mmCIF file of C-alpha atoms and ligand atoms in Angstrom:
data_model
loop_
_atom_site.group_PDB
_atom_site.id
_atom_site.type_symbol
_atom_site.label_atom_id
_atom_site.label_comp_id
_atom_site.label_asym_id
_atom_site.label_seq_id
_atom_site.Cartn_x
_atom_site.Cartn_y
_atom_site.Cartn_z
ATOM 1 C CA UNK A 1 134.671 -160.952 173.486
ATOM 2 C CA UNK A 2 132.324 -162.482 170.855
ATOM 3 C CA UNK A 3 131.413 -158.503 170.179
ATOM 4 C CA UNK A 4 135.072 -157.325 169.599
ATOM 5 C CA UNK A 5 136.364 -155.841 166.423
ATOM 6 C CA UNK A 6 138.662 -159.063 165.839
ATOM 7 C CA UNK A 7 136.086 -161.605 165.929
ATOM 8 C CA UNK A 8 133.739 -159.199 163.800
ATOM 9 C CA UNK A 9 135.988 -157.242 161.280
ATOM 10 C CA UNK A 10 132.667 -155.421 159.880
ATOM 11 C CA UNK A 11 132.074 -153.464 163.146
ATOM 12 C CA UNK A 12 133.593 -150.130 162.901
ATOM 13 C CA UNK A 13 135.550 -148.690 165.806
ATOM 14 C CA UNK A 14 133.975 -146.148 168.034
ATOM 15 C CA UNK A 15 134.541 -141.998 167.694
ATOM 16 C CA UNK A 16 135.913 -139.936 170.391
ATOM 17 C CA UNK A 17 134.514 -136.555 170.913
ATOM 18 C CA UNK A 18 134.966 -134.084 173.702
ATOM 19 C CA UNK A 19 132.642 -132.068 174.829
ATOM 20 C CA UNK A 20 133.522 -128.623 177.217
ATOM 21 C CA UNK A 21 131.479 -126.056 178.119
ATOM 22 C CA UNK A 22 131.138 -122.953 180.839
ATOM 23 C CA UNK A 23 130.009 -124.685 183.812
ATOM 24 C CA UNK A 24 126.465 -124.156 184.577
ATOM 25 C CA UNK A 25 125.900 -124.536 180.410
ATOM 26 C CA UNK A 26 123.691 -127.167 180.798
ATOM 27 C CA UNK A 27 126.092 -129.841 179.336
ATOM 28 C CA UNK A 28 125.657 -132.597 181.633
ATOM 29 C CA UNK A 29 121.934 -132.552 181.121
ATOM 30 C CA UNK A 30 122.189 -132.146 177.272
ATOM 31 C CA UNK A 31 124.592 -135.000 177.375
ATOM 32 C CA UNK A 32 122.128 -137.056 179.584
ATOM 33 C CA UNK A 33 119.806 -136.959 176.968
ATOM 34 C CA UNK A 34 121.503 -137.719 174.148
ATOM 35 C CA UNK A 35 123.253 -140.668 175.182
ATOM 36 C CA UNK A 36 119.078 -141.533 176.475
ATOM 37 C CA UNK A 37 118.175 -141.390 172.680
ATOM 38 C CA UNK A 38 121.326 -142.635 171.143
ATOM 39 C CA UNK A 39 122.268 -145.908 172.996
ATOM 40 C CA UNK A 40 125.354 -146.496 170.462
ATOM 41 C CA UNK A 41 127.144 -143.173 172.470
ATOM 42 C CA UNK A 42 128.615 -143.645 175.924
ATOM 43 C CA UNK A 43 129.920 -141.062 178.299
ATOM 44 C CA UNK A 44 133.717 -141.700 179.653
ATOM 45 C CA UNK A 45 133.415 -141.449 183.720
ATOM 46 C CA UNK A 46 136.380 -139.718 184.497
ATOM 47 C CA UNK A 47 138.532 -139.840 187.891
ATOM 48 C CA UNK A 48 138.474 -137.162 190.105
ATOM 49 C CA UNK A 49 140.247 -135.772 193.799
ATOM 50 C CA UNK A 50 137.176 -134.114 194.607
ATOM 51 C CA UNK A 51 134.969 -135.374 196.712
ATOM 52 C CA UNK A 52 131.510 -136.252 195.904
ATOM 53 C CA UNK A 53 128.709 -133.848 195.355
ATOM 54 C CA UNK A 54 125.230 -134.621 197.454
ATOM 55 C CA UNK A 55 123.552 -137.389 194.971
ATOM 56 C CA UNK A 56 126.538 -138.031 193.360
ATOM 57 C CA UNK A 57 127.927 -141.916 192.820
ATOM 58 C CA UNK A 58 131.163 -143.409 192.942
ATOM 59 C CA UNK A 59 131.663 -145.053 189.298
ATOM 60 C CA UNK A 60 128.328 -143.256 187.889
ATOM 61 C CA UNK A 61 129.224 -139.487 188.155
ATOM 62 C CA UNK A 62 132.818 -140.277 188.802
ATOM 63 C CA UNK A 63 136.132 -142.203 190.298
ATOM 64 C CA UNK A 64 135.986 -140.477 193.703
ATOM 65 C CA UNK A 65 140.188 -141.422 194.366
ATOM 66 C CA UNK A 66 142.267 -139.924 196.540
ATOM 67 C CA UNK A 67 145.775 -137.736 195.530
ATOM 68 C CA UNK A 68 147.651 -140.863 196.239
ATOM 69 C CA UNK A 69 145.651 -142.955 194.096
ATOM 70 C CA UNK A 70 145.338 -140.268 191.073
ATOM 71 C CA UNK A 71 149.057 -140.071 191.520
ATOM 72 C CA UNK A 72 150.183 -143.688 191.077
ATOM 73 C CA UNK A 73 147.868 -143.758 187.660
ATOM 74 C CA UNK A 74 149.541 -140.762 186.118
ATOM 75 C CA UNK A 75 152.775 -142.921 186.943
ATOM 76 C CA UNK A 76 151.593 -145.854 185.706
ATOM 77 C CA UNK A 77 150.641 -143.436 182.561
ATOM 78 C CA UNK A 78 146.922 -144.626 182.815
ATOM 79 C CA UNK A 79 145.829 -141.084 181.870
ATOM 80 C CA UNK A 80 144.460 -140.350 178.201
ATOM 81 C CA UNK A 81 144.585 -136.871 179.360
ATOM 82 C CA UNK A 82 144.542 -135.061 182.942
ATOM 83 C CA UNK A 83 144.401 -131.543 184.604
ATOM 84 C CA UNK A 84 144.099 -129.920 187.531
ATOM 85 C CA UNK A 85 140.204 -127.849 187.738
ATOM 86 C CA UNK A 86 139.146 -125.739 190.658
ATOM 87 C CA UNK A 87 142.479 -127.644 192.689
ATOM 88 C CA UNK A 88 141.334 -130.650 192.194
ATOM 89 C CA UNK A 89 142.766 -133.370 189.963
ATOM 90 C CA UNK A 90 140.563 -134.838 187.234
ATOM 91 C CA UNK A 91 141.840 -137.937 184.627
ATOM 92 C CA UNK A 92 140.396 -139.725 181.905
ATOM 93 C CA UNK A 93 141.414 -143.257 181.821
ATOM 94 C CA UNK A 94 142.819 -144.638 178.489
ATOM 95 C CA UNK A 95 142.132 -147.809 178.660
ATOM 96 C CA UNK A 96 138.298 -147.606 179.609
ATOM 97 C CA UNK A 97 138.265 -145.180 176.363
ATOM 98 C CA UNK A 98 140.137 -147.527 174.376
ATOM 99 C CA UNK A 99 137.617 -150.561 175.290
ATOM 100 C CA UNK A 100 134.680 -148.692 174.667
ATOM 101 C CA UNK A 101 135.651 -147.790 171.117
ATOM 102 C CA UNK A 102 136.807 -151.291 170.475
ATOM 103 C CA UNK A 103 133.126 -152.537 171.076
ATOM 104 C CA UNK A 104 132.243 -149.801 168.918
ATOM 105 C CA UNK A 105 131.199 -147.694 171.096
ATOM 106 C CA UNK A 106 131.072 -143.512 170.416
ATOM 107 C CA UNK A 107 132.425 -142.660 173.790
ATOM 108 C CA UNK A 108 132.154 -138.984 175.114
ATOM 109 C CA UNK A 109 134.347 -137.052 176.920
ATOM 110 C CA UNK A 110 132.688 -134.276 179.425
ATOM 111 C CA UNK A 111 136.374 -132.643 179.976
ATOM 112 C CA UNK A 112 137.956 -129.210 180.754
ATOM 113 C CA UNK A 113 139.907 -127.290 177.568
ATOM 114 C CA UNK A 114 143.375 -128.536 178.977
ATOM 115 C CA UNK A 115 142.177 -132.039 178.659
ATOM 116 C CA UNK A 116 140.400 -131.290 175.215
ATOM 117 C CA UNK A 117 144.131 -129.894 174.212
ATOM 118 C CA UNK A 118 145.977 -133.018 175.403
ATOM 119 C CA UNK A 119 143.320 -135.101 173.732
ATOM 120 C CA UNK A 120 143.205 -133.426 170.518
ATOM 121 C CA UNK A 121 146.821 -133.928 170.275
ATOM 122 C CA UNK A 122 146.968 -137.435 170.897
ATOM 123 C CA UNK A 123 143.777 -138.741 169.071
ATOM 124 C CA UNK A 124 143.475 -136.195 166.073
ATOM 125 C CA UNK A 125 140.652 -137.593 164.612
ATOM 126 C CA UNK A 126 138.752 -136.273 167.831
ATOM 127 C CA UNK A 127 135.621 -134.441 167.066
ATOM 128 C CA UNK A 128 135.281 -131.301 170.403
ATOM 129 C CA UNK A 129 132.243 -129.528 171.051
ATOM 130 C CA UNK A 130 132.133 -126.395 173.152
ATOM 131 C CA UNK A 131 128.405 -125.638 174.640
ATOM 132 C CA UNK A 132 127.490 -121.939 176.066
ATOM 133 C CA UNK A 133 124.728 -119.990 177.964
ATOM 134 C CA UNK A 134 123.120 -117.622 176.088
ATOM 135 C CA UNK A 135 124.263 -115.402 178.767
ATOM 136 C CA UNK A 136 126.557 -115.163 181.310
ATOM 137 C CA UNK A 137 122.994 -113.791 183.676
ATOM 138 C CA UNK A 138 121.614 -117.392 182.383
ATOM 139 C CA UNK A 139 124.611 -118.689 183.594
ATOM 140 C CA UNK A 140 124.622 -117.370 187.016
ATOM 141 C CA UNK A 141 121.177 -118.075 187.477
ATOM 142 C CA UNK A 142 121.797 -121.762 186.342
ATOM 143 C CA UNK A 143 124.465 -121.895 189.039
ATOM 144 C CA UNK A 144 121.938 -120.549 191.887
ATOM 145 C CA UNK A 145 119.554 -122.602 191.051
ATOM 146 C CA UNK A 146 121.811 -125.950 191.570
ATOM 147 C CA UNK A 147 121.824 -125.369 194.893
ATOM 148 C CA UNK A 148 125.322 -127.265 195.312
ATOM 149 C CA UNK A 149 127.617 -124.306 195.985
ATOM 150 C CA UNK A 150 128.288 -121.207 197.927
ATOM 151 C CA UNK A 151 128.259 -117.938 196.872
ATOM 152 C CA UNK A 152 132.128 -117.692 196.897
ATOM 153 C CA UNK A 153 131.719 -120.735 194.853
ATOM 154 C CA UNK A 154 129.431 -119.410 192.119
ATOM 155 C CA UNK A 155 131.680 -116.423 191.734
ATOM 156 C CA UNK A 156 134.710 -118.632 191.037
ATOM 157 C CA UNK A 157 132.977 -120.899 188.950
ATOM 158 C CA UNK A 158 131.566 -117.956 187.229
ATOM 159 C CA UNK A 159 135.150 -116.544 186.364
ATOM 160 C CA UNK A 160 136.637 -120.110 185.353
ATOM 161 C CA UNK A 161 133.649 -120.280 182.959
ATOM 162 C CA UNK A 162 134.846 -117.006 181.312
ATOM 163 C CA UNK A 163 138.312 -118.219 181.322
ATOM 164 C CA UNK A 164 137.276 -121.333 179.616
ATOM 165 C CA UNK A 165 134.902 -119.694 177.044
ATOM 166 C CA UNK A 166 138.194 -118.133 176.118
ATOM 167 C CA UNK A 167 139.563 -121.010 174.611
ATOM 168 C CA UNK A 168 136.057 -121.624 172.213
ATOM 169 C CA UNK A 169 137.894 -121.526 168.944
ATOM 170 C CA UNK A 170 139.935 -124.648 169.825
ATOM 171 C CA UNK A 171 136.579 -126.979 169.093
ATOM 172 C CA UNK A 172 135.103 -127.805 166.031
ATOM 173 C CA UNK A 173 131.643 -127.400 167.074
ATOM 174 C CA UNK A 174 129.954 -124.736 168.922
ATOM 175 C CA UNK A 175 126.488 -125.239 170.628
ATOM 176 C CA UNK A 176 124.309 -122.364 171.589
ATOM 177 C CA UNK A 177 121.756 -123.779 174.713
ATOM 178 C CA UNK A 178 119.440 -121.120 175.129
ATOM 179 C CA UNK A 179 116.490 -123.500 174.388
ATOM 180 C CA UNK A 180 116.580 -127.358 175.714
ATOM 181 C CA UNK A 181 115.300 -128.713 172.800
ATOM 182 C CA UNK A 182 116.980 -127.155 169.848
ATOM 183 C CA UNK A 183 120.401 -127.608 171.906
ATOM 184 C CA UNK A 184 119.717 -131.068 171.813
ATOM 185 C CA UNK A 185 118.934 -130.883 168.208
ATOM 186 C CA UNK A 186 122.055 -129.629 167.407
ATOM 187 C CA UNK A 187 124.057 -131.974 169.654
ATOM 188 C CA UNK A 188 122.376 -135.075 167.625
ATOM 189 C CA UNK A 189 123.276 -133.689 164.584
ATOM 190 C CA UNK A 190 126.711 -133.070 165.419
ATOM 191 C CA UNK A 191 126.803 -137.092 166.786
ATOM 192 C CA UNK A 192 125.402 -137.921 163.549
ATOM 193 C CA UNK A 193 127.886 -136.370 161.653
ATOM 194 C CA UNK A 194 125.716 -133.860 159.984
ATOM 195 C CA UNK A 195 126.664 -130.979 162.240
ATOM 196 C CA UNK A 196 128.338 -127.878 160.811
ATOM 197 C CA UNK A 197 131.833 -127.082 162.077
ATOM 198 C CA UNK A 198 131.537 -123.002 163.109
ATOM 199 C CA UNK A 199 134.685 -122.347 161.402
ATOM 200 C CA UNK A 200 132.536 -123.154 157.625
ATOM 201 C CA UNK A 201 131.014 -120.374 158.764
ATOM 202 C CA UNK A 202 128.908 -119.281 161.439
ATOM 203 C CA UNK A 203 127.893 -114.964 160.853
ATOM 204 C CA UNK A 204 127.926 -113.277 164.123
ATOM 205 C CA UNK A 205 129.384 -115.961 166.659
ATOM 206 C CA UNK A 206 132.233 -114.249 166.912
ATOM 207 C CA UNK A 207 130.408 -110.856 167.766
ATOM 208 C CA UNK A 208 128.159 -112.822 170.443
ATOM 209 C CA UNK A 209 130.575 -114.645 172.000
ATOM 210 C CA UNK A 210 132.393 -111.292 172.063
ATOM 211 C CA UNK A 211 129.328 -109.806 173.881
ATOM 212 C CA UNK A 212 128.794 -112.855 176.288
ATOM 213 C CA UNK A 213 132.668 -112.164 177.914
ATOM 214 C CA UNK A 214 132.321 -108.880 177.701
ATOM 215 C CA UNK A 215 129.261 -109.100 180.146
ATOM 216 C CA UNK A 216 132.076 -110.799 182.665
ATOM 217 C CA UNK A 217 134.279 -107.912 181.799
ATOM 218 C CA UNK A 218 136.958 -110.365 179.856
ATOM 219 C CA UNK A 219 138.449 -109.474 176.289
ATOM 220 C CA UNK A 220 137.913 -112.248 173.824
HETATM 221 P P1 5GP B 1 132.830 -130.754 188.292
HETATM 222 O O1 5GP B 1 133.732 -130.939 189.456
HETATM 223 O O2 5GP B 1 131.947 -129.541 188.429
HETATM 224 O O3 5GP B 1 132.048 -131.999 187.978
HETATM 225 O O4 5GP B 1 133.754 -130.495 187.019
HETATM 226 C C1 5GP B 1 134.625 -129.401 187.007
HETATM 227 C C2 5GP B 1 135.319 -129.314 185.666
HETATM 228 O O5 5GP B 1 136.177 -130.435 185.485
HETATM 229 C C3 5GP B 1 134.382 -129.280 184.475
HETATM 230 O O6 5GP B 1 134.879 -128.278 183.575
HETATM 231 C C4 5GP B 1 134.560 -130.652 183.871
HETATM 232 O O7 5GP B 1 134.337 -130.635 182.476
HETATM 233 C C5 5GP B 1 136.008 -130.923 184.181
HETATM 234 N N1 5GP B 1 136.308 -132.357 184.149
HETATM 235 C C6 5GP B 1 135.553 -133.385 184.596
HETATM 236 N N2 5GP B 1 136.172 -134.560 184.370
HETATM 237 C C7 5GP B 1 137.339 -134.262 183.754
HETATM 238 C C8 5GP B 1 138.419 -135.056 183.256
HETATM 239 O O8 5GP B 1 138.435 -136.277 183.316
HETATM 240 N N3 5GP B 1 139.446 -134.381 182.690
HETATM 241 C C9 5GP B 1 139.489 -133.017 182.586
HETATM 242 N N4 5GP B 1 140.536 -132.458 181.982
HETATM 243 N N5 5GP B 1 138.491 -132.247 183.040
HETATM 244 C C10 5GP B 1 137.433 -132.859 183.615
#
């Protein structure tokens, strides 16, 4: 590869962040639009059991694989990290990451907090990102509006997105997306390095993340 770090020594290797969020945060759309603007950042398709959403593509949105297939990877010990979300399996391939960085690439990670965990651990120069509603009504509405699940569904993913707001202090960054725009903001600034990690200080997160799982009846 006439591109690759070896043949060019000056290009730099690619950064690995991971984003997570409450589902029904607006990540994927925020994430969308960065990588729109910022052509250098690339988002990791991950491998999943689930089957495909309406609109969804095979090697776009996801890996659609079967149990058998996600299996033999985690055997092979393809997996950069891998969990289990809603009872289905999800897996981030290591050497798709690994390529992507080598080009120089800033590849994203759109992953649950057990994969964040895994990852942090094994690449510690990671740089997470959790993104929240800024409400847990917002978030429900968010859900509705999708269209893509049943009520039964909402309500689960409603209490998984509590469960996984839980685990907020674990990231570096924290992104409030009340408003499209500013969200975005704040994303690019993170990707450019300018953002601020929350734990340099961030008066009254704490308290309104407090407030946001109290609304879902959850101590923080
Ligand atoms: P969905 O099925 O709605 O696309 O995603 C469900 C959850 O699985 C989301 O929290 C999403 O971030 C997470 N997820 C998607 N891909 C991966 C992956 O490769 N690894 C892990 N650990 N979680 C993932």
């Amino acid at each position: 590869m006439s591109n690759s770090p070896i043949s060019n020594p000056a290009r730099r290797e690619g950064m690995l962040y991971v984003v997570s969020a409450a589902s029904g945060a607006g990540k994927t759309s925020l994430l969308r639009a960065l990588v729109e603007r910022q052509p250098r950042i690339v988002l990791s398709v991950s491998y999943t059991t689930r089957p495909p959403r309406p609109g969804e593509r095979d090697g776009v949105d996801y890996h659609f694989v079967d149990r058998r297939t996600f299996a033999a990877m985690g055997l092979r010990e393809e997996w950069l990290e891998s969990a289990e979300v809603f009872g289905n399996k999800y897996g981030t391939s290591a050497a798709c990451v690994d390529a992507l960085r080598a080009e120089g690439r800033d590849v994203v990670l759109e992953i649950d907090w057990q994969g964040a965990k895994m990852v942090r651990e094994r690449v510690p120069e990671t740089r997470s990102i959790f993104i929240l509603p800024p409400s847990l009504e917002v978030l429900r509405s968010r859900l509705e509006g999708r269209g893509t699940d049943s009520p039964q569904a909402i309500s689960r993913r409603l209490a998984a997105a509590r469960n996984e707001t839980l685990h907020w202090r674990e990231y570096d960054y924290i992104v409030i997306n009340a408003e499209f725009a500013p969200a975005l903001t704040a994303l690019e600034r993170i990707f450019a390095g300018q953002g601020e990690p929350w734990r340099r200080g961030r008066p009254g997160l704490g308290d309104f993340i407090a407030r946001l799982l109290a609304a879902g009846g959850v101590n923080a």
